[in-house]
mmCIF file of C-alpha atoms in Angstrom:
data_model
loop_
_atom_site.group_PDB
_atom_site.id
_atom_site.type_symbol
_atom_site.label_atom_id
_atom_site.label_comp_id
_atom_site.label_asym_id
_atom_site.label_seq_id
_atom_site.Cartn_x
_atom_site.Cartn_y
_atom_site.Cartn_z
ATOM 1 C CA UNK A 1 0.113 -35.610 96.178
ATOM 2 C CA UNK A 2 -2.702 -36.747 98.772
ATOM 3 C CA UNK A 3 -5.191 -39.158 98.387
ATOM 4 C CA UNK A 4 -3.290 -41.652 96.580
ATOM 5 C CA UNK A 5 -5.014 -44.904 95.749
ATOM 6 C CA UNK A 6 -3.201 -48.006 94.498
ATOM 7 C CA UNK A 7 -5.529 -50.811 92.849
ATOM 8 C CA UNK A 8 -3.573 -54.029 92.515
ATOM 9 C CA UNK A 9 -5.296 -56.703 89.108
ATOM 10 C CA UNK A 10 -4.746 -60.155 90.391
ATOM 11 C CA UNK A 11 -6.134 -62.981 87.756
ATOM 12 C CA UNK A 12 -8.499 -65.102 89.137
ATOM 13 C CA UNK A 13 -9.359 -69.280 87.629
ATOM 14 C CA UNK A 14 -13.099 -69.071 89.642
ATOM 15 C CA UNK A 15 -14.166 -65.566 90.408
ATOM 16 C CA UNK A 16 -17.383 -66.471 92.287
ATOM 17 C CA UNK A 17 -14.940 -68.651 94.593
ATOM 18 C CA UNK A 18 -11.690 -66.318 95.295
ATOM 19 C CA UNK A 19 -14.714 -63.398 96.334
ATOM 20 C CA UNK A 20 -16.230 -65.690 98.772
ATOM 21 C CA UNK A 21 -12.549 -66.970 100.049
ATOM 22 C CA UNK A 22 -11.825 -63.072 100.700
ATOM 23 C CA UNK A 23 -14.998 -62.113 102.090
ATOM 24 C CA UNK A 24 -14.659 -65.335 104.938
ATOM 25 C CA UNK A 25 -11.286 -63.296 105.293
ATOM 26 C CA UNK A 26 -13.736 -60.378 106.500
ATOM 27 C CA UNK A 27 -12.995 -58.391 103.425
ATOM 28 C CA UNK A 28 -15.956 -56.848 101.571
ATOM 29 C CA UNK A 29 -16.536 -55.751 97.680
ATOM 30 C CA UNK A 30 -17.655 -52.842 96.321
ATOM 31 C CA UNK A 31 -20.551 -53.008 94.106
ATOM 32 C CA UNK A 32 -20.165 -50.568 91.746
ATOM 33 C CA UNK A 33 -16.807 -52.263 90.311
ATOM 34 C CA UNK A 34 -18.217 -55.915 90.362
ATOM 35 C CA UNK A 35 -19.603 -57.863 87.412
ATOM 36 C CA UNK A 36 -19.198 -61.533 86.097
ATOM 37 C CA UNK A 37 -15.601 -60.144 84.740
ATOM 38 C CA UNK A 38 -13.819 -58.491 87.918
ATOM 39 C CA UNK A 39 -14.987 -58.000 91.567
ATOM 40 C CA UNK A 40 -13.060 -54.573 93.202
ATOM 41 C CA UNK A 41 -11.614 -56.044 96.750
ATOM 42 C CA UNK A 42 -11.916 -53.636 99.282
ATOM 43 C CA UNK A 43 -8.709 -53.789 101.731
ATOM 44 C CA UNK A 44 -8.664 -50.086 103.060
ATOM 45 C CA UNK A 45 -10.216 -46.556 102.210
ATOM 46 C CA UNK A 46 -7.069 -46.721 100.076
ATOM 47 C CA UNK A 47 -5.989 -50.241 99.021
ATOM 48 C CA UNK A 48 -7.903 -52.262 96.160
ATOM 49 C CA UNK A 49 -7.345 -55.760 94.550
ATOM 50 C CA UNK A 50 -8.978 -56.248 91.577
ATOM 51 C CA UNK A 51 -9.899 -59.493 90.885
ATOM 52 C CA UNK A 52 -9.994 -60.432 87.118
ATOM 53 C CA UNK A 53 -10.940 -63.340 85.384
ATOM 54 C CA UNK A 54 -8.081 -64.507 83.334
ATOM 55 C CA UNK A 55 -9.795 -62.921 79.905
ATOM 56 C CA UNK A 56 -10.210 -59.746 81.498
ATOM 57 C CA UNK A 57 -6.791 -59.409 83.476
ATOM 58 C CA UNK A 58 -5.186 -60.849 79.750
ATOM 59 C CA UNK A 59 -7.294 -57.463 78.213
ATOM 60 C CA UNK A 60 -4.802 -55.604 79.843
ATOM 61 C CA UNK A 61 -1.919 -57.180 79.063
ATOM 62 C CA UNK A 62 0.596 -56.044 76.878
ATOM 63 C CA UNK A 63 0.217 -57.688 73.470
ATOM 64 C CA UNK A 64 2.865 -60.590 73.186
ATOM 65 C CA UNK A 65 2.591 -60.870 77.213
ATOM 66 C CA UNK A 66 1.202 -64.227 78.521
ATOM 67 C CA UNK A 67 -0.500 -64.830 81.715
ATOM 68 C CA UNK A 68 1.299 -66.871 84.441
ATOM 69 C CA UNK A 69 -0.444 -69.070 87.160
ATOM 70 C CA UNK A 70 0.737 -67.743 90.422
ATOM 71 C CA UNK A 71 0.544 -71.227 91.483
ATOM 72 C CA UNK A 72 3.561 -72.195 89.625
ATOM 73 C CA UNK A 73 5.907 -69.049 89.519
ATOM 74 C CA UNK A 74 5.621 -65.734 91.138
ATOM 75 C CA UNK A 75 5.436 -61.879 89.833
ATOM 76 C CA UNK A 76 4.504 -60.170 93.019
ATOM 77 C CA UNK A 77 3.925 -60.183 96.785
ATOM 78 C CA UNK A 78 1.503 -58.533 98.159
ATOM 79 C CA UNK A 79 2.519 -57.332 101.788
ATOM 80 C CA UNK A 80 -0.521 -55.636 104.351
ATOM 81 C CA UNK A 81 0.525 -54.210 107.415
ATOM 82 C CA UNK A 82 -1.766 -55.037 110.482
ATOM 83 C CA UNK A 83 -2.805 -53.205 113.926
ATOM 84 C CA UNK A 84 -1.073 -56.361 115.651
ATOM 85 C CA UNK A 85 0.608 -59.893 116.237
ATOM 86 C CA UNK A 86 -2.998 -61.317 116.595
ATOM 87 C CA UNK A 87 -4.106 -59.721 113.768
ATOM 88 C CA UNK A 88 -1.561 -61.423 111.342
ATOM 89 C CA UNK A 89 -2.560 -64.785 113.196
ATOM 90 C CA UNK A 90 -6.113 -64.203 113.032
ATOM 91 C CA UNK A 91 -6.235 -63.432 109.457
ATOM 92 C CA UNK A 92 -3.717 -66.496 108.835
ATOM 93 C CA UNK A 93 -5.848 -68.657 110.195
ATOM 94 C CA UNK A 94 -8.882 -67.403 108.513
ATOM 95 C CA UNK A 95 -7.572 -67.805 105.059
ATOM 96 C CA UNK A 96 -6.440 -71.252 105.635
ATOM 97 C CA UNK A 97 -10.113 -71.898 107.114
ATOM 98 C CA UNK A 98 -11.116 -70.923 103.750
ATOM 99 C CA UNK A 99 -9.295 -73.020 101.700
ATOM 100 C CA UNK A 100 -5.851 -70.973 101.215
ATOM 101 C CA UNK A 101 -2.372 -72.221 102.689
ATOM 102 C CA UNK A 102 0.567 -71.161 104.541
ATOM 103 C CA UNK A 103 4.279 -71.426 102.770
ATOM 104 C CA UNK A 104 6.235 -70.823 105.969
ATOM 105 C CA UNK A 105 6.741 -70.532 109.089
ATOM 106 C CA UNK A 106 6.043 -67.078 111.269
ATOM 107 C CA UNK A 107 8.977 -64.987 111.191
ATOM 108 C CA UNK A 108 8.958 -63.160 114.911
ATOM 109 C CA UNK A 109 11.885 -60.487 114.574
ATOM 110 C CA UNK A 110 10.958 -58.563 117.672
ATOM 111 C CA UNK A 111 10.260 -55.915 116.564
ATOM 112 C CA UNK A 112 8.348 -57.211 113.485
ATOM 113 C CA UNK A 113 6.331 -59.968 113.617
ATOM 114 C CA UNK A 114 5.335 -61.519 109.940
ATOM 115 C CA UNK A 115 3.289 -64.405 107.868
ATOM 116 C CA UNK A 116 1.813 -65.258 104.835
ATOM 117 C CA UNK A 117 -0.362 -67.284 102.903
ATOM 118 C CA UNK A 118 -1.740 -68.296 99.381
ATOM 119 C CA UNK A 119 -4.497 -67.509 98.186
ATOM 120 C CA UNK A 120 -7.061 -69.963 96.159
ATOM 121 C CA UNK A 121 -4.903 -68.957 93.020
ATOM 122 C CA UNK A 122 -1.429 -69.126 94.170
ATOM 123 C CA UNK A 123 -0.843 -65.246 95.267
ATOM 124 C CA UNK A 124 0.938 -64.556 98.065
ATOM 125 C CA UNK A 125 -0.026 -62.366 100.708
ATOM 126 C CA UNK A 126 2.263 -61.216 103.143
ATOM 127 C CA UNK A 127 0.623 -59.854 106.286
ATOM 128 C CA UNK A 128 2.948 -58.263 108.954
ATOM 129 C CA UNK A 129 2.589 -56.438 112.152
ATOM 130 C CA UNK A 130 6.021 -53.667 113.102
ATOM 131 C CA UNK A 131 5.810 -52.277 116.817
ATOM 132 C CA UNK A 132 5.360 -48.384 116.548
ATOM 133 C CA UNK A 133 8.144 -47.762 119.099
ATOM 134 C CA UNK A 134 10.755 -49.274 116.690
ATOM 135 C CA UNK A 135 9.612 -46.822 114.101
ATOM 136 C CA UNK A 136 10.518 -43.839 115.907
ATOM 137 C CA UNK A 137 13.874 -43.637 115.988
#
């Protein structure tokens, strides 16, 4: 199958804040999948984060399930490739600007070159940059 789309639902404490942390990341939102509830993060022509409010992302829980604050343990990470090694610094730098944090320290394999941050609710985000000549093989 083509076309595949993947949509990740990320609970959000402010939603009003965590969309204007992303879009100082450079990241826009579309419209049509916003309201006070859930804003639809637009990352690629492919990749979505949906960002819930903790009612709304716990409406899609399964029953018995509780909600866990991402600043205290951890479920997923969320890893973006990028065009380059400035790109992962760039967009480092940018969400600390905006109030997220860094957890450690770039990891510079080579041929991979990697970092991460938090975001305003505790999610990681892994960004990471892999030279295309190590790829072929």
């Amino acid at each position: 199958m083509t076309n595949k789309m993947i949509f990740v639902n990320l609970p959000v404490k402010d939603l009003p804040r965590s969309m204007a942390f992303f879009k100082q990341l450079g990241y826009t939102f579309n419209p049509q999948f916003c309201d006070e509830t859930a804003a639809c993060l637009v990352i690629s022509d492919t990749i979505f984060a949906m960002l819930l409010t903790h009612d709304k992302f716990q409406g899609f829980m399964p029953k018995g399930k509780s909600l866990v604050d991402a600043s205290q343990a951890t479920e997923v990470l969320i890893a973006l490739s990028c065009e380059s090694r400035e790109e992962v610094d760039s967009l480092i730098a940018s969400a600390v600007a905006a109030g997220g944090s860094t957890y450690n320290e770039p990891q510079d394999h080579g041929f991979m070159y990697a970092h991460g941050y938090q975001d305003l609710d505790g999610h990681i985000w892994e960004v990471m940059w892999m030279d295309p000549a190590a790829l072929q093989g």
